[in-house]
PDB file of C-alpha atoms in Angstrom:
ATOM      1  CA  UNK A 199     117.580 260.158 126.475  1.00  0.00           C
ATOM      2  CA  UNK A 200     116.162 256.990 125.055  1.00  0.00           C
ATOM      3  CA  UNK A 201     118.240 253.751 124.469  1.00  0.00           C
ATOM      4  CA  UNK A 202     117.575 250.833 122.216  1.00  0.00           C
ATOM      5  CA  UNK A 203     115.610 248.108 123.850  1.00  0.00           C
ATOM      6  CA  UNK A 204     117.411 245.987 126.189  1.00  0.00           C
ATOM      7  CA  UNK A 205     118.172 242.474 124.093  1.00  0.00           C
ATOM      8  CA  UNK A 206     118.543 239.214 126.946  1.00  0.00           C
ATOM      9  CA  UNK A 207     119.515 235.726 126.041  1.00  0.00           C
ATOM     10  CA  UNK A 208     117.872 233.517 128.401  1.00  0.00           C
ATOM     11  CA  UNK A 209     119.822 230.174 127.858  1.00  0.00           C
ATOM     12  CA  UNK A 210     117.957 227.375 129.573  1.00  0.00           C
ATOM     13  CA  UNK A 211     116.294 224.215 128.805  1.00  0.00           C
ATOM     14  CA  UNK A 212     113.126 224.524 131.060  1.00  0.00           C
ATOM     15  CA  UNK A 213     110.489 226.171 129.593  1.00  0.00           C
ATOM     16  CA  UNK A 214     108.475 227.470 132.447  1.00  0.00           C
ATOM     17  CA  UNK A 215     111.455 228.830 134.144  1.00  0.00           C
ATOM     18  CA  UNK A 216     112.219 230.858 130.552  1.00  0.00           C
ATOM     19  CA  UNK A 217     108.776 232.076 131.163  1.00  0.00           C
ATOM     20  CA  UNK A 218     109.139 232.952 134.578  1.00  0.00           C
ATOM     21  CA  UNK A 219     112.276 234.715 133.287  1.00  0.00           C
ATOM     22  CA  UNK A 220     110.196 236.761 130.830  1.00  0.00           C
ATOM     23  CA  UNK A 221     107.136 238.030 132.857  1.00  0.00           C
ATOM     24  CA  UNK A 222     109.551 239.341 135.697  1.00  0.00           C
ATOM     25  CA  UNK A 223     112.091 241.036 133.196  1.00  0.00           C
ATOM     26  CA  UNK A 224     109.068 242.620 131.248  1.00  0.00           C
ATOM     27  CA  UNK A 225     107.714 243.783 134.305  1.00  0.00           C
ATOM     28  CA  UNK A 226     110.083 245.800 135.258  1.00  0.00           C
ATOM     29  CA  UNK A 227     112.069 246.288 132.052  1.00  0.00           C
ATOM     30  CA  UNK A 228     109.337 246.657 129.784  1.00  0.00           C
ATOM     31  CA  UNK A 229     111.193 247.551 126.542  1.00  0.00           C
ATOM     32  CA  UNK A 230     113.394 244.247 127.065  1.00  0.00           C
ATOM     33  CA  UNK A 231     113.108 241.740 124.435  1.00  0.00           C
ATOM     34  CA  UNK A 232     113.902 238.673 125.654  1.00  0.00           C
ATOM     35  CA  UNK A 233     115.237 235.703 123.709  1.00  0.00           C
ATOM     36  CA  UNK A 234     114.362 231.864 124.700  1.00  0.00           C
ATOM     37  CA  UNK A 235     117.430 229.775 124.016  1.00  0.00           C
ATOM     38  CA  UNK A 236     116.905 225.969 124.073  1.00  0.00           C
ATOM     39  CA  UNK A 237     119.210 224.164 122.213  1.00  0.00           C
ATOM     40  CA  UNK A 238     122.641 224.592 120.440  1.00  0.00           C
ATOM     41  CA  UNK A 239     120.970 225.446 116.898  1.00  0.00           C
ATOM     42  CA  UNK A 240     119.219 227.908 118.914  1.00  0.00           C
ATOM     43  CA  UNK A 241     122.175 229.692 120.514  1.00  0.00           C
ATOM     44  CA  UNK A 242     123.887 229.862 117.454  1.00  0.00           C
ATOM     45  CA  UNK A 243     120.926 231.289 115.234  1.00  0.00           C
ATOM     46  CA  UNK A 244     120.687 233.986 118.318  1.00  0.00           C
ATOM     47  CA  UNK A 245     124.165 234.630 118.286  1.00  0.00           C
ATOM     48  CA  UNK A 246     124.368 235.295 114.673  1.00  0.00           C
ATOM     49  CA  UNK A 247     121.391 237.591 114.130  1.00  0.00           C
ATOM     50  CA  UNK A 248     121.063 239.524 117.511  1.00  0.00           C
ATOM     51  CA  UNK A 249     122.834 242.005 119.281  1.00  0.00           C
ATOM     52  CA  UNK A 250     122.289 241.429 122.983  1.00  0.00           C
ATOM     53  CA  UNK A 251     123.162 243.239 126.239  1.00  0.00           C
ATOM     54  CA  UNK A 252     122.974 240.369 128.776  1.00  0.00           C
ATOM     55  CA  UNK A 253     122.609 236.619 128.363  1.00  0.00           C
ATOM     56  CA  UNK A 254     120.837 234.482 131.593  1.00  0.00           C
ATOM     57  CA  UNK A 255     122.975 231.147 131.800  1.00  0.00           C
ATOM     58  CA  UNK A 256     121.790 227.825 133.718  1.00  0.00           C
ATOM     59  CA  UNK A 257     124.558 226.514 134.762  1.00  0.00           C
ATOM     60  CA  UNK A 258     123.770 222.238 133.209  1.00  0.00           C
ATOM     61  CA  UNK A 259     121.659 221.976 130.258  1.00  0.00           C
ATOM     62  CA  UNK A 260     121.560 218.284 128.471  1.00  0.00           C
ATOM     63  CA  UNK A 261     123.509 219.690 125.450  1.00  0.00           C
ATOM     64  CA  UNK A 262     126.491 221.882 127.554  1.00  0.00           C
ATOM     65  CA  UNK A 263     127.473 223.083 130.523  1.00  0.00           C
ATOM     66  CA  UNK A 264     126.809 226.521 131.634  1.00  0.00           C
ATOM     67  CA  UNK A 265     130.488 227.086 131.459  1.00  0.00           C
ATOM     68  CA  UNK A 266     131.210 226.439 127.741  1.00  0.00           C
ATOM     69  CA  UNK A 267     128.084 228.608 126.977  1.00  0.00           C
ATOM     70  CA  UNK A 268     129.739 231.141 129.200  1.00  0.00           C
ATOM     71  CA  UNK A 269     132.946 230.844 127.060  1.00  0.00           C
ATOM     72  CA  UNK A 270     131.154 231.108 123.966  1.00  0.00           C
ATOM     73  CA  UNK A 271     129.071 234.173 124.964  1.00  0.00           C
ATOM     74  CA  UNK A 272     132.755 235.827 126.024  1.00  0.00           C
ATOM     75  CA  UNK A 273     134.731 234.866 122.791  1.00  0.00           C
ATOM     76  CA  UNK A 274     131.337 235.835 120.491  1.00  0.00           C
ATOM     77  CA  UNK A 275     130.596 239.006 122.686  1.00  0.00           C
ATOM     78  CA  UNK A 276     133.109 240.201 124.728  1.00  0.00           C
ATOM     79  CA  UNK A 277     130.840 242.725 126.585  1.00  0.00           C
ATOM     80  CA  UNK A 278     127.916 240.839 126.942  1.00  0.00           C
ATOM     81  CA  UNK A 279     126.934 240.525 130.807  1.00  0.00           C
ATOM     82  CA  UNK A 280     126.067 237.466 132.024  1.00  0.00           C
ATOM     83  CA  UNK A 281     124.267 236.414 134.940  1.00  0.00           C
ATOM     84  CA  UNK A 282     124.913 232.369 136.431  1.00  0.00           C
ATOM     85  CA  UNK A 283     121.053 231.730 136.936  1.00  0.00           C
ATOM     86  CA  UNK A 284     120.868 228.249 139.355  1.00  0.00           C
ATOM     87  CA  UNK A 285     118.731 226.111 141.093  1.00  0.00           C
ATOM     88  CA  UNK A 286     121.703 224.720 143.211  1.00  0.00           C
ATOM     89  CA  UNK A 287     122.788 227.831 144.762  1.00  0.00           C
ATOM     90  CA  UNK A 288     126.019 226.913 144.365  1.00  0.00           C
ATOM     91  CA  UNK A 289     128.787 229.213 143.910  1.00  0.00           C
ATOM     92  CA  UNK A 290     131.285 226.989 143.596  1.00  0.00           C
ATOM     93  CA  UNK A 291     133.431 226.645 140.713  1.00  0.00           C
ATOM     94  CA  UNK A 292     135.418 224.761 139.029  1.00  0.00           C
ATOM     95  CA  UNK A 293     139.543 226.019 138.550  1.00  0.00           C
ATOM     96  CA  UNK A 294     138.805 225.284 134.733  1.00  0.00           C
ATOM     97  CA  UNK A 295     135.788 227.537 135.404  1.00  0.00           C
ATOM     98  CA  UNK A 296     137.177 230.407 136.822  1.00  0.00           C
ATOM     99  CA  UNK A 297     138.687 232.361 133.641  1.00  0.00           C
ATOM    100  CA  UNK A 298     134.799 232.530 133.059  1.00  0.00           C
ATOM    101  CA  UNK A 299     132.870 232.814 135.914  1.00  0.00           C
ATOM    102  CA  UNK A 300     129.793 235.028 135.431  1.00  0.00           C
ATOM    103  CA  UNK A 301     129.631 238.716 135.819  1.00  0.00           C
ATOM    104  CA  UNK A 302     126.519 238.073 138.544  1.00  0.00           C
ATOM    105  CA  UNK A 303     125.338 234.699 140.600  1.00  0.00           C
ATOM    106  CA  UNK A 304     121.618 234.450 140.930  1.00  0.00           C
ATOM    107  CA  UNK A 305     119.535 231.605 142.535  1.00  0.00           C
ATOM    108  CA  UNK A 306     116.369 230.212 140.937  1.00  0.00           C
ATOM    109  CA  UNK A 307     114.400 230.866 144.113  1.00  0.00           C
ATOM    110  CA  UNK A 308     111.372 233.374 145.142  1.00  0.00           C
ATOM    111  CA  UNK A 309     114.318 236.019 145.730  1.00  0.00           C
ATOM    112  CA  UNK A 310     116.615 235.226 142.846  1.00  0.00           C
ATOM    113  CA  UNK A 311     112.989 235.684 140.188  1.00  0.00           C
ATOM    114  CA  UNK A 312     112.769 238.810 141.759  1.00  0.00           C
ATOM    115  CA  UNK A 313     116.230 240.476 141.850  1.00  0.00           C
ATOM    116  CA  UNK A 314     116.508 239.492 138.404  1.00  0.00           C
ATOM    117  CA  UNK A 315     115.549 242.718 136.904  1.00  0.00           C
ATOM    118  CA  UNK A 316     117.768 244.449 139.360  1.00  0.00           C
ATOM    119  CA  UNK A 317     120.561 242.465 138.414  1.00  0.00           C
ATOM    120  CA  UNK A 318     120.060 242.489 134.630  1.00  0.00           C
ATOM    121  CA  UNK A 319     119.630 246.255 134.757  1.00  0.00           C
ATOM    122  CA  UNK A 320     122.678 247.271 136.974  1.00  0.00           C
ATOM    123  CA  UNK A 321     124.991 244.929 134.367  1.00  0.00           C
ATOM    124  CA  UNK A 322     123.550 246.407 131.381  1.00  0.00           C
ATOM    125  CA  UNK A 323     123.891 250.161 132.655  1.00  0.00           C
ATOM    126  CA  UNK A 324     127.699 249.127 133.721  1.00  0.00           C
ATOM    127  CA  UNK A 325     128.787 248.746 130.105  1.00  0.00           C
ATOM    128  CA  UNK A 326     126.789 251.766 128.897  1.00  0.00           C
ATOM    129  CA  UNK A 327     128.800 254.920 128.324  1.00  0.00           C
ATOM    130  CA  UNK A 328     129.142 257.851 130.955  1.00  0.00           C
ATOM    131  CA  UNK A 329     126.547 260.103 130.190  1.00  0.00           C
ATOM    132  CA  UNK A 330     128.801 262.610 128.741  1.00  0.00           C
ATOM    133  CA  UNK A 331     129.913 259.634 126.178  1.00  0.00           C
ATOM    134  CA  UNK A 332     126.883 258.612 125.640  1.00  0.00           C
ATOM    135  CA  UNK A 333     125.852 262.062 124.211  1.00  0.00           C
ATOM    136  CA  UNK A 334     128.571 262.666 122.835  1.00  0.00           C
ATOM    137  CA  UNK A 335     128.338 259.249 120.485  1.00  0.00           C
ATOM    138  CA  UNK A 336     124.550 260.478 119.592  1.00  0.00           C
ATOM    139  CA  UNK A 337     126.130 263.344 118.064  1.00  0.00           C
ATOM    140  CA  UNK A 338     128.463 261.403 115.744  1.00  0.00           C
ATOM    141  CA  UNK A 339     131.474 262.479 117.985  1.00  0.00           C
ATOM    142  CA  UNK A 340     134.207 259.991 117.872  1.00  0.00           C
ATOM    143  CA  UNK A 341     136.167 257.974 120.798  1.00  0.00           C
ATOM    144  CA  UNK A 342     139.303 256.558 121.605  1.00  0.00           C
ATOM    145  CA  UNK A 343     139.785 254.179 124.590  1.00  0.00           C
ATOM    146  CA  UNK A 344     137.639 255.927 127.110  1.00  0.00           C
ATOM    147  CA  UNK A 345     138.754 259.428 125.875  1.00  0.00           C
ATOM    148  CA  UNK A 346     136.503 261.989 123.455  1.00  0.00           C
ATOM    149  CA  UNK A 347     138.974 262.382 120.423  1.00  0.00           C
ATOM    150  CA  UNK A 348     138.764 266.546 119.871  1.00  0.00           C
ATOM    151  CA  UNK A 349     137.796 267.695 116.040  1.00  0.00           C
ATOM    152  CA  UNK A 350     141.091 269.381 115.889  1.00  0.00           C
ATOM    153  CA  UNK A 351     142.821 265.820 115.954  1.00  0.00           C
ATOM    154  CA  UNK A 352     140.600 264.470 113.433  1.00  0.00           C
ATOM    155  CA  UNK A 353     141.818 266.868 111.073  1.00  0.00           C
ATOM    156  CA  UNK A 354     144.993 265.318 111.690  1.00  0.00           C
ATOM    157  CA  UNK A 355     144.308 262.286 110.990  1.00  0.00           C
ATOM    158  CA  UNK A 356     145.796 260.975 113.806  1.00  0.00           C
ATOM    159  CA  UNK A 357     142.327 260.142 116.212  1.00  0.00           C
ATOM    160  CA  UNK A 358     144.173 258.864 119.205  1.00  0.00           C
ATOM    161  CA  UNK A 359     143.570 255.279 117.433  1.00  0.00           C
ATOM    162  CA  UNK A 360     146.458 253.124 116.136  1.00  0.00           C
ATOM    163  CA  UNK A 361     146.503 254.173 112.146  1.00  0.00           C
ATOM    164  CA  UNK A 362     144.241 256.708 112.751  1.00  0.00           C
ATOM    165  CA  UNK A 363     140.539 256.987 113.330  1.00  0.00           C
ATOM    166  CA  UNK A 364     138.415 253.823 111.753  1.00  0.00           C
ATOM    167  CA  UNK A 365     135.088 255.405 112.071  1.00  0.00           C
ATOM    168  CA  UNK A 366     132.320 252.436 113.469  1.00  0.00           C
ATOM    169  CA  UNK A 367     133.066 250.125 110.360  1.00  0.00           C
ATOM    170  CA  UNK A 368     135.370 247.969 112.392  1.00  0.00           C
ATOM    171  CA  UNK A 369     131.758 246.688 114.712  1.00  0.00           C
ATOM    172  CA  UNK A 370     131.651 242.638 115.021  1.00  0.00           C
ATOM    173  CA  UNK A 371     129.867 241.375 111.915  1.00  0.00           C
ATOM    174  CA  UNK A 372     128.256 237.847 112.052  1.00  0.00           C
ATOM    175  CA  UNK A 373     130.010 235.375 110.734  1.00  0.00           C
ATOM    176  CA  UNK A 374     127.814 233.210 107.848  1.00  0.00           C
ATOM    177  CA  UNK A 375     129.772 230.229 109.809  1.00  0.00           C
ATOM    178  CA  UNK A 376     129.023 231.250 113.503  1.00  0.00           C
ATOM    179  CA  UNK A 377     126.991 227.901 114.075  1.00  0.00           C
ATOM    180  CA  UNK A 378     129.612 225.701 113.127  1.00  0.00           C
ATOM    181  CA  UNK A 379     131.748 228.096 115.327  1.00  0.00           C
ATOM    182  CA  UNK A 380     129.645 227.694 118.371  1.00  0.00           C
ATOM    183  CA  UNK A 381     128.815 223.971 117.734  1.00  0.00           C
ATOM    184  CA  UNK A 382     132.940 223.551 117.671  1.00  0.00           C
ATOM    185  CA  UNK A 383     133.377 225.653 121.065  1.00  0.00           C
ATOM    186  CA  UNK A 384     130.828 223.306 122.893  1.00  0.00           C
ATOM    187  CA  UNK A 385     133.016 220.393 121.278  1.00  0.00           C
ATOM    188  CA  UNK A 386     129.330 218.919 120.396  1.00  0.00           C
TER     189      UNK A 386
END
């Protein structure tokens, strides 16, 4: 079964270290596309037009905090995985931190470069479907929650979904105004 190319926000000011980021990802992942973010105008441009899997997060930049990108990245895209790439190897956190600590810590060393592709790989296939779901949704079968809704409740009308099932059309759209969105969240 094939899957759409892996899409990775790498969200960090130094460009060497983005392109340290990139040859080790495509290396191992070579169907990732991977995304340079370097400034706020950036994110927000790359938040409105992609759909990504898994966004790579330094944890200071000179325009926000690794934190507040965090907290965009979770109010924009929910399921987005995000890995806390630093050169401190520091763990620790901050209490105002905590409601969004990263899904996986990583340390810009030898080591960290390359477990990358491990780690960006094991979040990604965590949010992916079971199997079962997955070819289930390549048919056009519907779900509910985590359950398969059967064909005979469709005819019903009643899909297991509050009001009944939506069909797909209810997907995040980008918002024309995202930028201003994400430019107000880092409070810039």
């Amino acid at each position: 079964m094939t899957h759409d190319p892996i899409q990775i926000l790498v969200v960090d000011e130094a460009l060497s270290d983005r392109r340290l980021v990139e040859l080790v990802l495509k290396d191992q992942i070579p169907d990732a596309a991977v995304i340079g973010i370097d400034t706020p105008t950036a994110l927000a441009e790359g938040l409105a037009r992609l759909r990504f899997d898994a966004a790579i997060d330094a944890p200071r930049l000179s325009w926000a905090a690794g934190s507040d990108i965090l907290r965009v990245l979770r109010r924009v895209a929910p399921n987005c995985k995000t890995i806390m790439f630093s050169d401190e190897g520091c763990r620790a956190l901050s209490s105002r931190d905590m409601e969004v600590a990263p899904d996986e810590y990583l340390t810009k060393d030898s080591a960290g470069f390359l477990t990358l592709p491990i780690a960006v790989q094991r979040q990604v296939d965590s949010k992916r479907p079971p199997a079962r779901f997955q070819r289930a949704l390549t048919a056009g079968a519907p779900l509910a929650g985590n359950q398969l809704i059967p064909a005979a409740r469709l005819a019903r009308g009643s899909g297991g979904v509050r009001g009944g099932y939506r069909g797909r059309s209810h997907a995040r759209s980008a918002s024309a105004d995202l930028g201003t969105e994400v430019v107000r969240l880092l409070q810039l």
